[in-house]
Short mmCIF file of C-alpha atoms in Angstrom, two decimals:
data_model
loop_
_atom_site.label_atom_id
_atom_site.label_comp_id
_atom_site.label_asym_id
_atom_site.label_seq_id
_atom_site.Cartn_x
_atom_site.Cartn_y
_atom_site.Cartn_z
CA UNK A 1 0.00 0.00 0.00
CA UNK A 2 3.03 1.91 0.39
CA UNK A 3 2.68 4.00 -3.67
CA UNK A 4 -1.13 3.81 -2.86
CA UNK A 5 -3.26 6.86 -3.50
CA UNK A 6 -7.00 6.51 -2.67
CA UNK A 7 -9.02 7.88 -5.16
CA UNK A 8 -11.57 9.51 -2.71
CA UNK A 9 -11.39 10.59 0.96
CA UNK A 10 -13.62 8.43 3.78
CA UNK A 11 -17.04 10.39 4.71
CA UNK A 12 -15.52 10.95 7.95
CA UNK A 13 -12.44 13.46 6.18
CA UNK A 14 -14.86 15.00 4.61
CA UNK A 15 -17.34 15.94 6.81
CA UNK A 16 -13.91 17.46 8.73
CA UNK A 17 -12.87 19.01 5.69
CA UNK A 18 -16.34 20.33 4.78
CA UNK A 19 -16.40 21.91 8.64
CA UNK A 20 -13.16 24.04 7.98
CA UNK A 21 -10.56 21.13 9.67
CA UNK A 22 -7.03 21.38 7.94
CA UNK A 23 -5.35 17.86 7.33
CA UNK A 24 -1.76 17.87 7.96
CA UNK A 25 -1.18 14.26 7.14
CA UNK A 26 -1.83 10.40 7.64
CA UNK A 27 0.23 9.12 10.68
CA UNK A 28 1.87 5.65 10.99
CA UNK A 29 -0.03 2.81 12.02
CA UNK A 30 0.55 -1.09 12.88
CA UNK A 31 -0.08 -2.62 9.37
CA UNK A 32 -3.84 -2.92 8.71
CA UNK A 33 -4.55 -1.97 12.26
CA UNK A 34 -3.35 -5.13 13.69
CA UNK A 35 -1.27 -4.60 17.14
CA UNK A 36 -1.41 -3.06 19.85
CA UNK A 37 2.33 -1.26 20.04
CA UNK A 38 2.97 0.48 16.53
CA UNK A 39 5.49 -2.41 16.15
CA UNK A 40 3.85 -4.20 13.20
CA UNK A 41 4.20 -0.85 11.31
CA UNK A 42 5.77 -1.17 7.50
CA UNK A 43 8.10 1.87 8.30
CA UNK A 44 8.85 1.04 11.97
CA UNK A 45 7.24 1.66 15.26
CA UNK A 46 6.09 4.89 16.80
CA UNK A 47 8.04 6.17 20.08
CA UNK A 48 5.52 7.23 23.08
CA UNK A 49 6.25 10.82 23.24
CA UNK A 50 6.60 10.60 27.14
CA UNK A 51 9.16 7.97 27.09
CA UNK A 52 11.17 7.35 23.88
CA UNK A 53 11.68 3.65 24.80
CA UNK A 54 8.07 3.09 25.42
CA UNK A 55 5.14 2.14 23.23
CA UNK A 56 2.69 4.45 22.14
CA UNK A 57 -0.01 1.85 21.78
CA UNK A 58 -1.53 0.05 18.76
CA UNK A 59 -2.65 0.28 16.61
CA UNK A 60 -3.20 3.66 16.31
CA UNK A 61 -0.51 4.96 18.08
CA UNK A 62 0.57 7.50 15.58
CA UNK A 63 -2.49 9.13 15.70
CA UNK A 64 -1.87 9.45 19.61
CA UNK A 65 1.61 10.06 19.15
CA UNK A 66 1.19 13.26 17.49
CA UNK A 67 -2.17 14.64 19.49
CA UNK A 68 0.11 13.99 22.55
CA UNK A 69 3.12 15.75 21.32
CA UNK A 70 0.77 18.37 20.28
CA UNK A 71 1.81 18.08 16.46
CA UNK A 72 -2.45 18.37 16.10
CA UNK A 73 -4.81 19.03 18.33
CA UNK A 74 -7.10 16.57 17.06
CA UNK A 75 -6.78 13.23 15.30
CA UNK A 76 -8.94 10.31 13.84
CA UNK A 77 -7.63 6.76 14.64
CA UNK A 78 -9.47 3.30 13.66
CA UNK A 79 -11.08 1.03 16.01
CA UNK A 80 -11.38 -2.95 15.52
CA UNK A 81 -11.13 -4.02 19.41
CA UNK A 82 -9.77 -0.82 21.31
CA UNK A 83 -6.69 0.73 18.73
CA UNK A 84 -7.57 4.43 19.90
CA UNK A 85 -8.79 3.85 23.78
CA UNK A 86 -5.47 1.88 24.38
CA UNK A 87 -3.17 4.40 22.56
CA UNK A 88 -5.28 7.36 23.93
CA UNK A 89 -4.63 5.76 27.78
CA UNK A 90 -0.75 5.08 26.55
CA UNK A 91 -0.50 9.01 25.96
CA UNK A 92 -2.34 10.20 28.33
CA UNK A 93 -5.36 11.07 25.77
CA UNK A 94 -9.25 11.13 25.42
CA UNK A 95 -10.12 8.77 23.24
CA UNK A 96 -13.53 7.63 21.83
CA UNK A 97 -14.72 4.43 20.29
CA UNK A 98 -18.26 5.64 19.11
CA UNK A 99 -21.33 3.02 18.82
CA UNK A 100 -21.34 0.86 15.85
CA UNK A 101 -22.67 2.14 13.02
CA UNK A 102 -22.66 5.86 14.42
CA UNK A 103 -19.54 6.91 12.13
CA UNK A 104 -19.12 5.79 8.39
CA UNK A 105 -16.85 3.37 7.48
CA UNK A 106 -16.65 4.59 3.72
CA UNK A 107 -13.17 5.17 3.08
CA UNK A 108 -12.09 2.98 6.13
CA UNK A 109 -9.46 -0.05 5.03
CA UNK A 110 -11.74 -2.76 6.32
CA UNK A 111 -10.27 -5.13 9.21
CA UNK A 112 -13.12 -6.31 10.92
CA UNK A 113 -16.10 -5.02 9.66
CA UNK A 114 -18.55 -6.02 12.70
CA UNK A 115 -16.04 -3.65 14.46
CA UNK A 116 -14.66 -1.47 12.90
CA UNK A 117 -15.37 2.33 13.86
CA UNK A 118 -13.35 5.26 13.18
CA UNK A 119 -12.54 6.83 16.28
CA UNK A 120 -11.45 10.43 17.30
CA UNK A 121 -8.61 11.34 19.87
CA UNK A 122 -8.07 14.72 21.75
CA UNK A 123 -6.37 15.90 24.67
CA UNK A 124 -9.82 17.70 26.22
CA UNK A 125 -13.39 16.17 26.53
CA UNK A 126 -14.82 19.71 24.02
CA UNK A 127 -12.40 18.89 21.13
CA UNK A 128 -13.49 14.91 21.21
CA UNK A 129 -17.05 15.88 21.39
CA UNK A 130 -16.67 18.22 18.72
CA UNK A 131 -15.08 15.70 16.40
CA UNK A 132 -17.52 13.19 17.07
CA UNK A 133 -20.14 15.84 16.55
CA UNK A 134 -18.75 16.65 13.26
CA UNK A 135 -17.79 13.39 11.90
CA UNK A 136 -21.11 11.40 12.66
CA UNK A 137 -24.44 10.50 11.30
CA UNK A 138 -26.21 8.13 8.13
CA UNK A 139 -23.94 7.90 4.96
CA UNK A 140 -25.61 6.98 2.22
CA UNK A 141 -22.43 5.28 1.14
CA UNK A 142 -22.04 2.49 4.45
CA UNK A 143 -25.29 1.08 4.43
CA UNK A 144 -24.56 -0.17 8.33
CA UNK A 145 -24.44 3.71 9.32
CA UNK A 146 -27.29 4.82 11.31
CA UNK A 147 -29.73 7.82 11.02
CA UNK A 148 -29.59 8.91 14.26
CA UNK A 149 -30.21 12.19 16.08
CA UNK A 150 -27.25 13.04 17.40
CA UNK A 151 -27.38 15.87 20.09
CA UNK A 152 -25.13 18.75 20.23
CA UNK A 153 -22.73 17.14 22.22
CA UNK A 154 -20.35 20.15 22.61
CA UNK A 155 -22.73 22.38 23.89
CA UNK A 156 -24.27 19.46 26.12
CA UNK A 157 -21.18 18.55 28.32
CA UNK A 158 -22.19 20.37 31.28
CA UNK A 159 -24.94 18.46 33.64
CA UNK A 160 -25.99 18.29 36.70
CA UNK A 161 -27.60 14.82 36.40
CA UNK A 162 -26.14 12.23 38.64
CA UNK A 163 -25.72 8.63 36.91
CA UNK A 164 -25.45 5.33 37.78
CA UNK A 165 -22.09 3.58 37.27
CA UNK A 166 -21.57 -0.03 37.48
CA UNK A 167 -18.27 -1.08 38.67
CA UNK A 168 -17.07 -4.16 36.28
CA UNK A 169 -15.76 -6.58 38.99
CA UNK A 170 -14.16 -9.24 36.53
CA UNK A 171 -11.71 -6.08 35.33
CA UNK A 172 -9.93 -5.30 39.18
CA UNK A 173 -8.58 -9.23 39.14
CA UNK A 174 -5.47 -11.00 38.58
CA UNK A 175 -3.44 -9.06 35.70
CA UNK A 176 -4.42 -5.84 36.46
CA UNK A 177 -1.61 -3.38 37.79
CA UNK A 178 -1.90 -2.69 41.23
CA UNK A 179 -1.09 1.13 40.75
CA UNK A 180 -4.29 1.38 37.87
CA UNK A 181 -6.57 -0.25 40.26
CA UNK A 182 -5.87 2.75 42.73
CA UNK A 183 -6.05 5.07 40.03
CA UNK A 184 -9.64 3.64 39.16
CA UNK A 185 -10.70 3.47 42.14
CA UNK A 186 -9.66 7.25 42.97
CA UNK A 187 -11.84 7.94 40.11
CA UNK A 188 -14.86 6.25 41.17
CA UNK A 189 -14.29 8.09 44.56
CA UNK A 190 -13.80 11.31 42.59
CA UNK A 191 -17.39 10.66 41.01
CA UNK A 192 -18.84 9.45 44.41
CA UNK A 193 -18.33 12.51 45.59
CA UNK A 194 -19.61 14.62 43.38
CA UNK A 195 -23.14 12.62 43.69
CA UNK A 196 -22.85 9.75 41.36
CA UNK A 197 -23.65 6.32 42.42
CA UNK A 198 -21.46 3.52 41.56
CA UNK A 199 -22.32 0.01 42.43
CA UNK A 200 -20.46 -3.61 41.85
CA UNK A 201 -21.72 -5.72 38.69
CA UNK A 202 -20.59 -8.43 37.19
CA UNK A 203 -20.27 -9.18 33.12
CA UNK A 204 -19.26 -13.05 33.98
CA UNK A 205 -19.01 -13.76 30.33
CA UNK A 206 -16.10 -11.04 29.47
CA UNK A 207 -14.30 -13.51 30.76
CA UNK A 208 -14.09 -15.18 27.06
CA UNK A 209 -13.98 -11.77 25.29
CA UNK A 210 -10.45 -12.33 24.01
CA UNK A 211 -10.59 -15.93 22.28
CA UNK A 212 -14.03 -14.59 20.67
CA UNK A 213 -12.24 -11.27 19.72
CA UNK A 214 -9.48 -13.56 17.97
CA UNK A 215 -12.14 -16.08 16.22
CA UNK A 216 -14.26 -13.10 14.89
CA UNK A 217 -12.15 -10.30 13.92
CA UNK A 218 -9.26 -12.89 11.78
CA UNK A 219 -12.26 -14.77 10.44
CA UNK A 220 -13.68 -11.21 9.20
CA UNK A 221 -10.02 -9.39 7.81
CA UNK A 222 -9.31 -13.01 6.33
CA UNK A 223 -11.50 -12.08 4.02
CA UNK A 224 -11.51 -8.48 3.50
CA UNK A 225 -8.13 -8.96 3.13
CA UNK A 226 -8.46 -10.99 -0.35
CA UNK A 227 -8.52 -7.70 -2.53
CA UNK A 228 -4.80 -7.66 -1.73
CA UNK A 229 -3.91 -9.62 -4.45
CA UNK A 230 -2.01 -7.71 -6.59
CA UNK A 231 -3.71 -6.62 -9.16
CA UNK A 232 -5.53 -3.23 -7.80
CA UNK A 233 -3.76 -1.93 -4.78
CA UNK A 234 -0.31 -1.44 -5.96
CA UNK A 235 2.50 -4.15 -5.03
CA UNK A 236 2.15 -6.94 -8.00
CA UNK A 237 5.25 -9.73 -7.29
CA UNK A 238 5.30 -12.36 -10.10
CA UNK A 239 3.49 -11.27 -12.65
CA UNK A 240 4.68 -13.65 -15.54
CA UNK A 241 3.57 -16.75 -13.58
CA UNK A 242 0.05 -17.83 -13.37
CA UNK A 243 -2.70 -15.71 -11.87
CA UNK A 244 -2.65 -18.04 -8.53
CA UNK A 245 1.23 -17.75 -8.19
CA UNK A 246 1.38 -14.00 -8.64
CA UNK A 247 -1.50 -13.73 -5.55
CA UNK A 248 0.31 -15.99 -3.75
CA UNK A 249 3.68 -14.38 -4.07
CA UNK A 250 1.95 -10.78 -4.16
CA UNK A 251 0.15 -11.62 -0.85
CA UNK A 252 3.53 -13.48 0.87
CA UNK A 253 5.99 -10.47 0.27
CA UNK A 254 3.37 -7.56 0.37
CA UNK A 255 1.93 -8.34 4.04
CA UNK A 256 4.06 -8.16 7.77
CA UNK A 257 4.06 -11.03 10.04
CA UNK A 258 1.16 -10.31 11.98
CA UNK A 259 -1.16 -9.74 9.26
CA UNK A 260 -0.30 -13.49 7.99
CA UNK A 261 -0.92 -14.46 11.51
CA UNK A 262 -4.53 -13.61 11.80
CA UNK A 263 -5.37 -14.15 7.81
CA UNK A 264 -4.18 -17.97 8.55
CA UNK A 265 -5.94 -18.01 11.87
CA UNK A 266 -9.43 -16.32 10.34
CA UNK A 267 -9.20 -18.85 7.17
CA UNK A 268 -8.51 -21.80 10.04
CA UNK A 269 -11.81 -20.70 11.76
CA UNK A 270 -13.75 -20.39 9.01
CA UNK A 271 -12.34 -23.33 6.84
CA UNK A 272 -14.48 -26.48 6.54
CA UNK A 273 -14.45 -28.84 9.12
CA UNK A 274 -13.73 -25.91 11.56
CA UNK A 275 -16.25 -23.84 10.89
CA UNK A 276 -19.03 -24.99 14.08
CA UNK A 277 -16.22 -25.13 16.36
CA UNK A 278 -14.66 -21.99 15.86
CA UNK A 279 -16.49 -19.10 13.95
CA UNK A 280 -19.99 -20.40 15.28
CA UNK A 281 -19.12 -20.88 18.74
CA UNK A 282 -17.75 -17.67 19.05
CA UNK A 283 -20.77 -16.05 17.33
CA UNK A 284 -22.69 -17.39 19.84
CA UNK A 285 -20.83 -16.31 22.93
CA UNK A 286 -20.40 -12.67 21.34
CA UNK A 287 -24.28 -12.86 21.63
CA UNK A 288 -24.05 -13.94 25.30
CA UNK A 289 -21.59 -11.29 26.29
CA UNK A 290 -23.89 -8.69 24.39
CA UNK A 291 -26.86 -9.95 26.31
CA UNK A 292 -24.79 -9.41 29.53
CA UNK A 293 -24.13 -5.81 28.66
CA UNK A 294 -27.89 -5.49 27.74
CA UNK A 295 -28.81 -6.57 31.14
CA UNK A 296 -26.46 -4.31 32.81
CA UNK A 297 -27.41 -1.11 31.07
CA UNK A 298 -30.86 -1.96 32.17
CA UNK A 299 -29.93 -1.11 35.93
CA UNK A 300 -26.99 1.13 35.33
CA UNK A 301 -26.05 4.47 32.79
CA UNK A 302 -22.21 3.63 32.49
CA UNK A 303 -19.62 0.61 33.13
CA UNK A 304 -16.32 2.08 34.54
CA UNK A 305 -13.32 -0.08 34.08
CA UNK A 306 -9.66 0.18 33.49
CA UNK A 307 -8.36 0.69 29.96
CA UNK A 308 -5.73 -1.05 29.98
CA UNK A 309 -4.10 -3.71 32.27
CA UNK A 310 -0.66 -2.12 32.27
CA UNK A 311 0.35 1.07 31.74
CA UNK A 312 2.48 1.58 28.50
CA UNK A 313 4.76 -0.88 27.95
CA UNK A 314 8.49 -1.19 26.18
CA UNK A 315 8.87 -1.35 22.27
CA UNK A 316 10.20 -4.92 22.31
CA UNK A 317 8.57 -6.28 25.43
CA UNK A 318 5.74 -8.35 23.88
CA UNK A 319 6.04 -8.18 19.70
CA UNK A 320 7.67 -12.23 20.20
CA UNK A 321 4.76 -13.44 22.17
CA UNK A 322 1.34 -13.15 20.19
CA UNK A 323 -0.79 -13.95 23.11
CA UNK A 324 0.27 -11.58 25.66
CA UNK A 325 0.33 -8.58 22.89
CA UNK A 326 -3.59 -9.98 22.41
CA UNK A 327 -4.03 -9.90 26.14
CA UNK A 328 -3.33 -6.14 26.59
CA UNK A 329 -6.68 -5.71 25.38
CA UNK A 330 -8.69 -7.57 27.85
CA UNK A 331 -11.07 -4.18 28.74
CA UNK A 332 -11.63 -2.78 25.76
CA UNK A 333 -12.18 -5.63 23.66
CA UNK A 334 -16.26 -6.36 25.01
CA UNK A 335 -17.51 -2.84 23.97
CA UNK A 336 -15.91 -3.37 20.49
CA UNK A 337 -17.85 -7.08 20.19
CA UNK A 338 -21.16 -5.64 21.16
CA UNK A 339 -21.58 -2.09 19.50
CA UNK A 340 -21.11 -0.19 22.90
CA UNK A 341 -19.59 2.90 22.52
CA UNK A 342 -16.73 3.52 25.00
CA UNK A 343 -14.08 6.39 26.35
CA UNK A 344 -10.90 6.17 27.71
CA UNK A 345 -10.11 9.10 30.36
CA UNK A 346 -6.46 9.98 30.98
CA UNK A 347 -7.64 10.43 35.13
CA UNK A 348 -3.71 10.14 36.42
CA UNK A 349 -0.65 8.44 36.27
CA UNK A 350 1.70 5.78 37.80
CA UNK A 351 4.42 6.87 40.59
CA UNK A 352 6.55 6.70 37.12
CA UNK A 353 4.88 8.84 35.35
CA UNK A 354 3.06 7.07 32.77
CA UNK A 355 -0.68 7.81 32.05
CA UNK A 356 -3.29 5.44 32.93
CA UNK A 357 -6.64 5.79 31.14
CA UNK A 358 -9.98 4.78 32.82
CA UNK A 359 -12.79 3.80 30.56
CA UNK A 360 -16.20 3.93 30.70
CA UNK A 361 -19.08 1.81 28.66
CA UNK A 362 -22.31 3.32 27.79
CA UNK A 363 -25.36 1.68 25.88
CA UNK A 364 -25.80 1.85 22.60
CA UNK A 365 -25.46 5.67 21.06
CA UNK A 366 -25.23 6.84 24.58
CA UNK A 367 -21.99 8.99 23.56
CA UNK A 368 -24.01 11.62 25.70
CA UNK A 369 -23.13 10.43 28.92
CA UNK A 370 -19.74 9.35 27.78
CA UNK A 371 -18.73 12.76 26.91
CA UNK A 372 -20.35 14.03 30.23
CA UNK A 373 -18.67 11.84 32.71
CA UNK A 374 -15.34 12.50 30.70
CA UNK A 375 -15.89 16.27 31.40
CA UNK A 376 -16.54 15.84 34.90
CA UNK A 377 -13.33 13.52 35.89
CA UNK A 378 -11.82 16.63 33.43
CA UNK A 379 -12.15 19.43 36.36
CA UNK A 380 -10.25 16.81 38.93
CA UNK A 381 -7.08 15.79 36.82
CA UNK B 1 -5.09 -29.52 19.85
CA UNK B 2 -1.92 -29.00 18.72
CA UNK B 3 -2.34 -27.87 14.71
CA UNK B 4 0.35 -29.92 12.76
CA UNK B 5 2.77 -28.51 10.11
CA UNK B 6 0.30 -30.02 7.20
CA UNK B 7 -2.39 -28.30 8.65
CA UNK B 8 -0.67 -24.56 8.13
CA UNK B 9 0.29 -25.46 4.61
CA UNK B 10 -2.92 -26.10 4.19
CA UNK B 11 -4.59 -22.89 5.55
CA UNK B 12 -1.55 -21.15 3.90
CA UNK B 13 -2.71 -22.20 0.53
CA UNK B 14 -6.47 -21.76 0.98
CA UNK B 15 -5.44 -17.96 2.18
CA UNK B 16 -2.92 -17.84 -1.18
CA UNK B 17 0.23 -17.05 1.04
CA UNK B 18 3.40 -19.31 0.53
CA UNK B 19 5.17 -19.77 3.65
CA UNK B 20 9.34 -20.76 3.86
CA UNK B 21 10.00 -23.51 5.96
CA UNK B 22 10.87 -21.47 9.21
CA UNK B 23 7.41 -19.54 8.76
CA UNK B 24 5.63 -22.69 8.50
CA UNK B 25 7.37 -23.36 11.66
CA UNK B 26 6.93 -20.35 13.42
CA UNK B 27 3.03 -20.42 12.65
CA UNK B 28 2.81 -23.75 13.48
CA UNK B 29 3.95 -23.15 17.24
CA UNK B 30 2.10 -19.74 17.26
CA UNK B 31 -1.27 -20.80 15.99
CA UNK B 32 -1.33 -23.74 18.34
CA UNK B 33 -0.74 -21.41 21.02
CA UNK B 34 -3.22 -19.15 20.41
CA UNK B 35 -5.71 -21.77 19.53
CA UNK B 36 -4.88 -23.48 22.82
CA UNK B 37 -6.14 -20.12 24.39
CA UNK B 38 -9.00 -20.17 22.17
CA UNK B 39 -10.61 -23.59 23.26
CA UNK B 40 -11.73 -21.92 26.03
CA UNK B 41 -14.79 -21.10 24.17
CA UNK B 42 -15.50 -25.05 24.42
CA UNK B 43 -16.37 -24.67 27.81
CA UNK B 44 -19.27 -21.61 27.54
CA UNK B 45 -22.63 -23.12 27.30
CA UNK B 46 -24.06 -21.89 24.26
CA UNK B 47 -27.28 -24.00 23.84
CA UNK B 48 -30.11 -21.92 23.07
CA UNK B 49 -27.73 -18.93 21.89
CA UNK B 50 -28.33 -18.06 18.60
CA UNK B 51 -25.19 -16.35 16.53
CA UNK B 52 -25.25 -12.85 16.48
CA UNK B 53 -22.47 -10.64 14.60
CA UNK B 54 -24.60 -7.47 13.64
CA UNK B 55 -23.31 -4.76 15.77
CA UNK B 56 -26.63 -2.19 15.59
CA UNK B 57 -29.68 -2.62 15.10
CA UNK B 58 -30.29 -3.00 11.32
CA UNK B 59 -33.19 -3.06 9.16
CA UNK B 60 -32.70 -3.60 5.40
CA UNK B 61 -31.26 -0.70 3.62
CA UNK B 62 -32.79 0.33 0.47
CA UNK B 63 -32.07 2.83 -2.99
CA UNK B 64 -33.19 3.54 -6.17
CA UNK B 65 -31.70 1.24 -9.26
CA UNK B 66 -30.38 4.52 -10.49
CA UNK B 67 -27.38 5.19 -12.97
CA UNK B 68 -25.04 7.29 -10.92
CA UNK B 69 -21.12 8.32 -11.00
CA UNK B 70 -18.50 6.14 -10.50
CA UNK B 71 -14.96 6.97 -9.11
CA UNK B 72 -12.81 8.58 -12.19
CA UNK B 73 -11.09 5.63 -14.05
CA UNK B 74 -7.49 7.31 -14.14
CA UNK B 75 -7.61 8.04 -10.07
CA UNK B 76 -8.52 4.17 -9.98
CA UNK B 77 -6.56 2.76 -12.76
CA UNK B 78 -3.56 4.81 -11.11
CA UNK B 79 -3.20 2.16 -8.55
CA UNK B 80 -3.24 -0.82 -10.65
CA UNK B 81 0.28 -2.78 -10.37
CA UNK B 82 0.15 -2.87 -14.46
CA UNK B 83 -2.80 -1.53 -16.54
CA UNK B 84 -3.18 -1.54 -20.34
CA UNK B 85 -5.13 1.28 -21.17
CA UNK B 86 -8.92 1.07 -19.44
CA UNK B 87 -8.06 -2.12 -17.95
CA UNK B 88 -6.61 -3.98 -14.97
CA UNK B 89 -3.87 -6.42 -17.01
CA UNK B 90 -3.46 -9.76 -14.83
CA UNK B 91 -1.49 -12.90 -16.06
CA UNK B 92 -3.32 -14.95 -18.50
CA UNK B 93 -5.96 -16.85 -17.02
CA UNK B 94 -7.51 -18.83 -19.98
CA UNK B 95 -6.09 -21.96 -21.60
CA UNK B 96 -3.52 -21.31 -24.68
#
C-alpha cells in the first residue's frame, strides 16, 4: 500500500474538511490496524512521546503520538477491538470508540467489519465531542451507518444529572496493575463525591472476550483482506507466472508477520471442518456477552473499568509473544464485540509517570453520557 | 489440539500465502498457542444462543436502481500494479 493513493477521501475526512478542519497528514499505524504497540508498522514503530523507549499503543498509536506531542490538536484513529482507547490511555489522551454504526466506514481499510469504527482522539473532553459531533451520522455510502439524532454534544457537556455507574468486577482481578486499580478506584471516589452512584456488577461472560475477539475479527479481515492480491492496490510480485502464483507471491511479500498471523488463523476458523467449532461458537458467545451488557445497562447508565491492564509498555517487550500482545486488550475488547460505545479518560498516572486511562461503557449511542462523565473527571485531573 | 505442520500449509494455501519452511514453523507453534487459548470457548454453554455478529440494530437498507457516477477511471486505474489502457492487465488466465 506503500505507492497507494485513494481515489476519494472516507465520509468521515470529509465531513472534517467540509467543517473548515485542515489535514496535515496520515500518521503511521501497525499494518492494517493489527497490534497493539505500533510495532507491526511497515516503516517502523512509533516512540511514546513521554518515554522514547516506550510504546505508544496500537494500533493507532501514531495518531496518539502526534495529538500527545501536540503536532495536532485533534486526530482520527481506527477502532477494531480498542486501537484508539489503548493508545489514547498510553498518551495520556481522550479517546472515543463511538457506537457501531454511528460513524461511516466509507473510506475505512476494512479489518473487521462487525467492528470497525473510526474513532477520534483529543487531549480535552470539548475537542473529542466536537469531532464526534462533526464526523457522525447516516452515509448513504455504508449502508450499516445509522440515522440517528445526534445531540449537540459540545454544547451538552455540562450536567448536573447524577448517573449510575456499574463497577465491572471481573476487570480489578489478577493481571491488572496494582497502581491502575488505585487510580480507578480514585476515580470512582472522585465521582462518588460529586453525587454519582457507583455500584459492583458483574459481566461473567467477558471472561471469554479475548478468544471470541481472535475467532471473529481474523475470520472477518481473512476475508476483507483478499482484494490484496495484486492486481488493484499497488504491489504486484510475479506477474509472468500464473494468476494463482502471482496472488500468492503478491500476498507473501506484500503483508508483515502479523497480518499473515490472523489471515491464517481467520481462514482456520472459518475453513471447513472448523467452521461450528470456531467461527460459530464464538458467534454465539459474542451474543451472550452482548446480552450481559444489555442486562447491565438496564440497571446502570455507564460501566467504569480500566483501559488497559498495564500502563504503557516497552517497544520490544511483547512483539515475540502473540498472546500476551492480544491480552493487553482484555477491557476494551467487550464494547468493540457488542456495539457499545466507550471512552478512555487519561484520570492520572503511575508513581513513574506514565498515564493510565480509565474507561467507561455506555449503551448503545449513549456517547451523551460518555462525553459528560469524561468532562466531569476533566475538572479533577 | 496442537495444529500440525500439514495443517498450516494447508490454511496457507487456501489464504494464497506461501510460507518458507521457518514460517511454517513459526506459525505452526504460534497458531497452536493461540488456539490453545482459544478452546476456552469449548467450555461456555451456548445452547439456546443463537449467533449474532450485527453490531446495531439493522433493518434492510434500500435505494433507487439509479445510474449514478463512478470513481474517475485514471484516479482508480492509477493504482493498478500494471494496466493496459482502461483495464486492470493480470497474467493470462484462460487456456492457450
Amino acid at each position: 500500500m506503500d505507492s497507494y493513493v485513494p481515489p476519494y477521501d472516507a465520509t468521515a475526512v470529509t465531513r472534517l474538511i467540509d467543517a473548515g478542519a485542515v489535514i496535515i497528514g496520515k500518521t503511521n499505524m501497525d499494518e492494517f490496524a493489527m497490534g497493539s504497540s505500533n510495532e507491526t508498522s511497515y516503516y517502523g514503530p512509533v516512540k511514546n512521546p513521554f518515554d522514547h523507549t516506550l510504546t505508544p499503543g496500537g494500533s493507532s498509536g501514531g495518531s496518539a503520538a502526534a495529538v500527545a506531542q501536540k503536532i495536532v490538536p485533534i486526530a482520527l484513529g481506527s477502532e477494531t477491538g480498542g486501537s484508539v482507547r489503548q493508545p489514547a490511555a498510553f498518551c495520556g489522551l481522550f479517546g472515543l470508540k463511538p457506537s457501531y454504526g454511528s460513524v461511516s466506514r466509507y473510506g475505512l481499510v476494512a479489518h473487521a467489519s462487525s467492528t470497525d469504527q473510526i474513532s477520534p482522539l483529543a487531549s480535552n473532553v470539548r475537542d473529542l465531542a466536537l469531532v464526534y459531533k462533526t464526523a457522525c451520522g447516516r452515509d448513504p455510502n455504508d449502508s450499516t451507518s445509522v440515522a440517528f439524532d445526534h445531540p449537540d454534544y459540545p454544547g451538552l457537556l455540562e450536567t448536573n444529572g447524577k448517573l449510575r455507574i456499574g463497577i465491572q468486577k471481573e476487570c480489578f482481578a489478577e493481571g491488572l496493575d496494582s497502581e491502575i486499580d488505585k487510580v480507578v478506584r480514585d476515580a470512582i471516589k472522585a465521582l462518588e463525591h460529586d453525587g454519582h452512584t457507583c455500584v459492583d456488577i458483574s459481566l461473567p461472560s467477558t471472561e471469554y472476550a479475548i478468544a471470541c475477539y481472535y475467532i471473529i475479527t481474523p475470520a472477518e479481515a481473512s476475508a476483507n483482506l483478499a482484494r490484496f492480491d495484486g492486481v488493484r492496490y499497488g504491489l504486484r510480485v510475479g506477474s509472468d507466472e500464473s494468476l494463482d502464483d502471482m496472488y500468492s507471491k503478491t500476498r507473501s511479500v506484500g503483508f508483515g508477520r502479523e497480518v499473515k498471523r490472523r489471515i491464517m488463523l481467520g481462514t482456520y476458523a472459518l475453513s471447513s471442518g472448523y467452521y461450528d467449532a470456531y467461527y460459530l461458537k464464538a458467534s454465539k458467545v459474542r451474543e451472550l456477552i452482548r446480552r450481559e451488557y444489555e442486562d447491565a445497562f438496564s440497571k446502570v447508565d455507564l460501566i467504569v473499568s480500566p483501559t488497559t491492564p498495564t500502563a504503557a509498555f516497552r517497544l520490544g517487550e511483547k512483539i515475540d509473544d502473540p498472546l500476551a500482545m492480544y491480552l493487553s486488550d482484555i477491557y476494551t475488547i467487550p464494547a468493540s464485540l457488542t456495539g457499545c460505545p466507550a471512552i478512555s479518560v487519561p484520570f492520572s498516572r503511575m508513581s513513574d509517570g506514565r498515564p493510565v486511562g480509565v474507561q467507561f461503557t455506555a449503551s448503545y449511542f449513549d456517547e451523551l453520557s460518555l462525553f459528560q462523565i469524561a468532562h466531569i473527571l476533566e475538572h479533577w485531573i | 489440539m496442537p495444529l500440525s505442520k500439514e495443517q498450516v500449509k494447508h490454511v496457507a494455501r487456501l489464504a494464497r500465502l506461501k510460507l518458507s519452511l521457518k514460517e511454517t514453523e513459526e506459525y505452526t507453534r504460534e497458531l497452536t498457542t493461540i488456539l490453545n487459548y482459544i478452546d476456552q470457548l469449548k467450555s461456555v454453554n451456548t445452547e439456546e444462543v443463537p449467533a449474532w455478529n450485527q453490531s446495531a440494530t439493522m433493518e434492510n437498507v434500500f435505494r433507487e436502481d439509479e445510474i449514478r457516477l463512478s470513481l474517475p477511471r485514471e484516479k482508480v486505474l492509477g493504482n493498478a500494479a500494471n494496466r493496459d489502457d482502461e483495464y486492470f492487465h493480470v497474467p493470462r488466465v484462460i487456456g492457450r
